[in-house]
């Protein structure tokens, strides 16, 4: 079951700050660098290098992937930025992890921001920034990303297609891995919806309302994270975009299809959760009707009976006149009173039966409905 | 009646897999090939051939249609792919049967994905991929498709127009057959909606809510399968699209009209199912009002009567003083008490009649409403 | 009052049929032809001619209008088609009367499909196809159209502007007549909505729900018939469309304005019917509140009274001890008990009055609200 | 308070009428002409002139404004039309006062239709047509327009900027005056909404529903009158439109901004009125809960008490056996019974207090909620 | 907690006024001018100068920023306008503080209108106009803006990047500061929504409805203020816009991203507040069910018991015949009657337990549901 997570307090510089000032979020993790330089023949891998070392290590190797995980050490990030000529706004966007997905074209590189959804107790989305240059890819994530491991291990295979292709193919592979990681979340949503649907129809307990609501919010937040991705991939697959080779476009188009699939699924989830609330309300009303029927049947049968019993419990003095409660002295007075009560009770029951409140389905009018059945 | 079908567990490779790796879905059926080569004069038909045989059989015959039904034997599919120069992503999309409808233009062929809806207990949509080359059509379906049989039998007629036309006309005929197969489903939906409408208004039983909900989801899923088809057909009828002849465009435009008709119908179904829930809620409220009216009428008449009866059942001692319940010793005390009760009852009945709760239509105020009638 | 009409079973060929095969709908009416050839000086009119005769009769007269009413005799239609060179898909669309409004541009003619709404018990829309050639107009309707009579009679006047203009002006006149025929339907809708509004607010009877629902569906179906007409008229008034003269465009633009007016009115009707359901629900709730107030007032007054009456109807033996119901032997015991009951009743009434449940308007809290008034 | 106005029966010619036939609406007012010819130096003003006179009077004066108020005398209108070369469709649109706002470009003039909203008991919109030629402006209104008086008096000032500018500036001034006249209506709406909001939250009386509904319809009708105005002003400010000088465009753009402001305000009003109904429903439910709580508290306390009282009112004969109602003969039997009843009553009250139904706020569960507070 | 603020009475000139007439709003504050002229080397700052002085003071300094706070002294504003050649419509828009955000391109300058939201008791948006010329920026605000102070202090630093850049960078910095000031408001909204969500689910008190409503309106008004900003920034970042340097565009694009983030957040807030009302209604219904259950359980148990007690309180005379209430004389009559009542009570309790109304969760049917659990 999902739990509502209060929104993370967003970390922003105060209004009026000059752009390009880097201040890490209070929840930022320590920065780890992972260097991977490769071409078809060679592969250099180095964990957590000094930024200064990078140049030395990758000399002569064609393609470089620097994976920066954790954004607390802004000095390291600034150093990388200076080395690769990143614009101050790019660095600011990297450190302020509240960007929505976008592509910005700068001189010397493409800057892509994505949001990586993760399902903990509720939905969390974290920022991942990709800088794609002519022969380097730098990724900046809030934490080490599990789905990059698969890409990394593919890259270490000598015969991997990725080794012999330019870096934009690596960027594609990373984006693709991130998008694919969204499908399990939507499957989990689908299961939750199916469970809630059953619950609503079967039980309509009180807590369901807030569960539906939390689920609905999670769906909306996932949508928020993925919706701009369409535009991002459109830009990347468009003909004129620099740093993306023609051959890679067909692969990015495939990513784009996946995003459309995801958004289709989200759209359905949104509509279904919206109707779940109506369903719940409807279920509650139906329950209420059931309760009311029981109350009405019991009360309308026994209240008149109670009155009759009370009637003959009155103490009018039969001795004063023969008109005072003569029934009390009838030979079969008691039976007569019981018969009257039985008649009332049976009449009521008959009325309820005719209305369909007891012993069968609810019918509109007695006769017509019975003929139809 | 439709039944809710839990979503089929979608089969996807794990995130980070290289594109183009083919792994069949666990529910994939065994692969059958059906070869049909034809031109205006000749017709070669062969069931389940070896992929290697294809080349031999079709030599010299103008047009080829290979129908691949069932996608378990990925080796066969890969063999066809190699023979016809299909891109790895194409093959991946063929085997991962969760694509949304699309057209991709590759070098050497057009790749069209459709979804074929089928109404079992609920709505199921299955993927059908069509590869349209210069002189061949290859169809990849999850199962043998009934609506292809009609096309196949038309093709076997010597004087069929299809025989003397290029393969894009065959592709059109297949797409047209698939689209036409959607109409009966929508007619079934229409019938279900009509039935539910009547049920809701007449009966408003409890189970209706979930039936409406299931129907609504089915409508939304059909919409999901058909909506992207518009874009697909727009692409196919556009002037610049390769592998589609000018003469075939007018026929594809006709398909496009059909899809628009389908989407119009779906749109109406969507709106109607949406209001059905409101209708149901409204019906439930009306029922509740009815129940409450019965309860109120009975209770408000008999509770005061019961009080009066109880009043004269009190045991205050008339012997102590003449002020203690003198009514009990009146000559017509009993009649007097009955008269009081009758007055109360009639007064109540009159009040309810004036309010229109009994004996006629519900009216707002007594006088004004009566004058209007 | 509108009645819900189950949808007409749509007549379609089975999936996989070749396009252009003509099979009349089972409900098609016998075909009548009405020939009208005219130019500024001459007028030839002929009822129900043989198709073969046409050529002979119109020889030398500039413009021809063939009105085909009823679509059962597909042979006649095919004959006309062959004579005027109509495409097989055009003929198929003419006979399959389920098309949505559209314009198709063929070589030699424009093919326009419209839907003519008619208000019987519910809304029925019938197809009308117009073929506009260089010097001929052919109209294919499901039945003889009343609104064509006015056009025909204008045409028989010698000085009619229409006589001296090319055939596209005739086509315009026909389309205009059809569009104008929609306004009375919308006025009828407006009246129905006004009536329902009053009913809902005044009475909130049970049957209203389904009436609102039926009206809403009728509005949606009219919208479905008219919405694509916008696109049709846009195409016709666009500069490049063949067979439409520049001079006629200004008149078609006028038609287009009328369609926009119609769609505006439909849009308002849609929104109003949507809120009518909410209004109804609200009315039902208000009624329920009224019922509950009555029940609560009566029950909460008399149930405690009943208890008190019952209290002094207990039979504890006063002889055993002076503590057993001494009130029964008080001199003013009866008055005392009556006084207690009256106090309870008046207290309750005062409470209800303070809450505003009786004797005036509903107020939130006693004091503050009274000060505001 | 707004009152619902049944729609004015629209006056239309019967379907099939030739365009350009002028028949005045039955509610049309008598036609008054007001002539105003001006240039920087001269000003000629004449009330209700004969159409024939116009030419004589304006001779030599640069710019002319003819204000036609009231559309009953179609002969006068036709005469003006002939004099200024207006197209028959233009004249028809002028007389049929049901047009939606639009701009039509004719040879020799621009034809602009606006709708002027007026708030009587409900919202009424009347048509105003403006014909803008090279050196003349003709306005056709259903009645004399108050907001034209201000424009007219500005024009009579010798130093008015308007006098020395071409006629399109006059047309702008008229349109601007009409648009500005909409703001007070929206302010009135805003006040009504504020009042209704307070009423709904404070009182939730029955009549509110229909008031909200009427307001909502008025808002929608105002929107209908203003929405197409955006398109009208877009056309007028576009570069290529004839009869509008470049210098006037910047002023028309200002009008366009005002229309956007109006539509923004309408949009908010629409959303707020939509949620008002929900608010009302919610208020009704809250009231119902309050009623039910009172009923439940009273009934669940006194019904068991009543039962106990009734129990000891039974007449089982204590003389037959010591097992028959021995309590009646206990020394403290009466006190014992009173004690039992008090216990029940206090138990119930405690239960209700724990549930938060009495003596404070509603709490979910007794303990947890209390800890939170 | 937000409070609903009645809309500020908008100040508008009467309809028909010539454009360009300046009349200050009644709530306008006195005008303060703040002059700041700067280039890379020099900085001239002057508080509240005479307009005539400006020219003298800034002579020779490259860039000028005049901040006009308070709009009451229209003469000062007109003087500035004349000095910098502002169009009369520009001045009118500056003084009429009801504009929606827009960019107008005039000869000699760009005119940008923004709305600055401020959260007092409710949301207030105030107008800020920015005039951007070749070497000057003039800002017109309704009051001194706090967020400009940060920009001003950055400007006073000698090494500030802003000093050495053209004035459009200053304009960007101002816009950026304003946009950044919106984030805290949205964070406050987010907190309010979180609080309301909890309240709704936990308590569902009556006042929540109007709180939700007020919040919803505030969200809508913020949206109204920010939505047109997208268009404004699109215009500013577009290539052809004058007075904006190419280098500044990348910074404005960053602003544009921030606006998109804001609108995303607003969109989610809108949806969530919309569902909050449904949640509340649902909660109310659930409470009602709870109340009804309690009432029904108590009433349906004790009403029949009360009847039985009343039955044996009847006074039929056992002496008349042995058929009159013989139970009263049975030896164990009392026990028998108590046993009957206990049976009824237990039967009822069992029935309610089976229905799940007591002692556990609500279940649909007794058996099936229990098996599932």
mmCIF file with all atom_site columns, C-alpha atoms in Angstrom, chain E residues 26-78:
data_model
loop_
_atom_site.group_PDB
_atom_site.id
_atom_site.type_symbol
_atom_site.label_atom_id
_atom_site.label_alt_id
_atom_site.label_comp_id
_atom_site.label_asym_id
_atom_site.label_entity_id
_atom_site.label_seq_id
_atom_site.pdbx_PDB_ins_code
_atom_site.Cartn_x
_atom_site.Cartn_y
_atom_site.Cartn_z
_atom_site.occupancy
_atom_site.B_iso_or_equiv
_atom_site.pdbx_formal_charge
_atom_site.auth_seq_id
_atom_site.auth_comp_id
_atom_site.auth_asym_id
_atom_site.auth_atom_id
_atom_site.pdbx_PDB_model_num
ATOM 1  C CA . UNK E 1 26 ? -8.236 55.182 -5.659  1.00 0.00 ? 26 UNK E CA 1
ATOM 2  C CA . UNK E 1 27 ? -5.996 52.746 -3.792  1.00 0.00 ? 27 UNK E CA 1
ATOM 3  C CA . UNK E 1 28 ? -2.828 53.898 -5.596  1.00 0.00 ? 28 UNK E CA 1
ATOM 4  C CA . UNK E 1 29 ? 0.116  54.782 -3.358  1.00 0.00 ? 29 UNK E CA 1
ATOM 5  C CA . UNK E 1 30 ? 2.299  57.893 -3.642  1.00 0.00 ? 30 UNK E CA 1
ATOM 6  C CA . UNK E 1 31 ? 4.972  57.668 -6.296  1.00 0.00 ? 31 UNK E CA 1
ATOM 7  C CA . UNK E 1 32 ? 8.631  57.216 -5.375  1.00 0.00 ? 32 UNK E CA 1
ATOM 8  C CA . UNK E 1 33 ? 11.343 57.278 -7.985  1.00 0.00 ? 33 UNK E CA 1
ATOM 9  C CA . UNK E 1 34 ? 14.653 55.528 -7.542  1.00 0.00 ? 34 UNK E CA 1
ATOM 10 C CA . UNK E 1 35 ? 17.321 56.186 -10.124 1.00 0.00 ? 35 UNK E CA 1
ATOM 11 C CA . UNK E 1 36 ? 20.262 53.906 -10.723 1.00 0.00 ? 36 UNK E CA 1
ATOM 12 C CA . UNK E 1 37 ? 22.688 54.596 -13.573 1.00 0.00 ? 37 UNK E CA 1
ATOM 13 C CA . UNK E 1 38 ? 25.614 52.271 -14.052 1.00 0.00 ? 38 UNK E CA 1
ATOM 14 C CA . UNK E 1 39 ? 28.213 50.879 -16.321 1.00 0.00 ? 39 UNK E CA 1
ATOM 15 C CA . UNK E 1 40 ? 31.166 48.632 -15.635 1.00 0.00 ? 40 UNK E CA 1
ATOM 16 C CA . UNK E 1 41 ? 33.073 51.448 -13.898 1.00 0.00 ? 41 UNK E CA 1
ATOM 17 C CA . UNK E 1 42 ? 30.580 53.929 -12.528 1.00 0.00 ? 42 UNK E CA 1
ATOM 18 C CA . UNK E 1 43 ? 27.428 53.786 -10.416 1.00 0.00 ? 43 UNK E CA 1
ATOM 19 C CA . UNK E 1 44 ? 25.061 56.690 -9.755  1.00 0.00 ? 44 UNK E CA 1
ATOM 20 C CA . UNK E 1 45 ? 22.221 56.118 -7.298  1.00 0.00 ? 45 UNK E CA 1
ATOM 21 C CA . UNK E 1 46 ? 19.613 58.680 -6.384  1.00 0.00 ? 46 UNK E CA 1
ATOM 22 C CA . UNK E 1 47 ? 16.437 58.365 -4.327  1.00 0.00 ? 47 UNK E CA 1
ATOM 23 C CA . UNK E 1 48 ? 13.215 60.046 -5.420  1.00 0.00 ? 48 UNK E CA 1
ATOM 24 C CA . UNK E 1 49 ? 14.657 62.517 -7.955  1.00 0.00 ? 49 UNK E CA 1
ATOM 25 C CA . UNK E 1 50 ? 12.713 65.059 -9.882  1.00 0.00 ? 50 UNK E CA 1
ATOM 26 C CA . UNK E 1 51 ? 11.992 63.781 -13.345 1.00 0.00 ? 51 UNK E CA 1
ATOM 27 C CA . UNK E 1 52 ? 13.744 66.820 -14.788 1.00 0.00 ? 52 UNK E CA 1
ATOM 28 C CA . UNK E 1 53 ? 16.910 65.946 -12.918 1.00 0.00 ? 53 UNK E CA 1
ATOM 29 C CA . UNK E 1 54 ? 17.231 62.545 -14.465 1.00 0.00 ? 54 UNK E CA 1
ATOM 30 C CA . UNK E 1 55 ? 18.813 63.727 -17.668 1.00 0.00 ? 55 UNK E CA 1
ATOM 31 C CA . UNK E 1 56 ? 21.443 65.693 -15.807 1.00 0.00 ? 56 UNK E CA 1
ATOM 32 C CA . UNK E 1 57 ? 22.387 62.891 -13.472 1.00 0.00 ? 57 UNK E CA 1
ATOM 33 C CA . UNK E 1 58 ? 22.783 60.080 -15.902 1.00 0.00 ? 58 UNK E CA 1
ATOM 34 C CA . UNK E 1 59 ? 24.694 61.969 -18.533 1.00 0.00 ? 59 UNK E CA 1
ATOM 35 C CA . UNK E 1 60 ? 27.489 59.840 -19.818 1.00 0.00 ? 60 UNK E CA 1
ATOM 36 C CA . UNK E 1 61 ? 26.677 56.743 -17.797 1.00 0.00 ? 61 UNK E CA 1
ATOM 37 C CA . UNK E 1 62 ? 25.795 53.841 -20.011 1.00 0.00 ? 62 UNK E CA 1
ATOM 38 C CA . UNK E 1 63 ? 22.756 52.160 -18.469 1.00 0.00 ? 63 UNK E CA 1
ATOM 39 C CA . UNK E 1 64 ? 19.847 53.497 -16.463 1.00 0.00 ? 64 UNK E CA 1
ATOM 40 C CA . UNK E 1 65 ? 17.296 51.790 -14.257 1.00 0.00 ? 65 UNK E CA 1
ATOM 41 C CA . UNK E 1 66 ? 14.442 53.942 -13.001 1.00 0.00 ? 66 UNK E CA 1
ATOM 42 C CA . UNK E 1 67 ? 12.264 52.170 -10.456 1.00 0.00 ? 67 UNK E CA 1
ATOM 43 C CA . UNK E 1 68 ? 8.871  53.840 -10.046 1.00 0.00 ? 68 UNK E CA 1
ATOM 44 C CA . UNK E 1 69 ? 7.038  52.518 -6.971  1.00 0.00 ? 69 UNK E CA 1
ATOM 45 C CA . UNK E 1 70 ? 3.499  53.706 -6.340  1.00 0.00 ? 70 UNK E CA 1
ATOM 46 C CA . UNK E 1 71 ? 1.317  55.035 -9.152  1.00 0.00 ? 71 UNK E CA 1
ATOM 47 C CA . UNK E 1 72 ? -0.648 57.902 -7.674  1.00 0.00 ? 72 UNK E CA 1
ATOM 48 C CA . UNK E 1 73 ? 1.247  60.863 -9.135  1.00 0.00 ? 73 UNK E CA 1
ATOM 49 C CA . UNK E 1 74 ? 0.302  60.459 -12.755 1.00 0.00 ? 74 UNK E CA 1
ATOM 50 C CA . UNK E 1 75 ? 2.085  63.688 -13.636 1.00 0.00 ? 75 UNK E CA 1
ATOM 51 C CA . UNK E 1 76 ? 5.440  62.193 -12.773 1.00 0.00 ? 76 UNK E CA 1
ATOM 52 C CA . UNK E 1 77 ? 4.585  59.123 -14.775 1.00 0.00 ? 77 UNK E CA 1
ATOM 53 C CA . UNK E 1 78 ? 3.497  61.239 -17.729 1.00 0.00 ? 78 UNK E CA 1
#
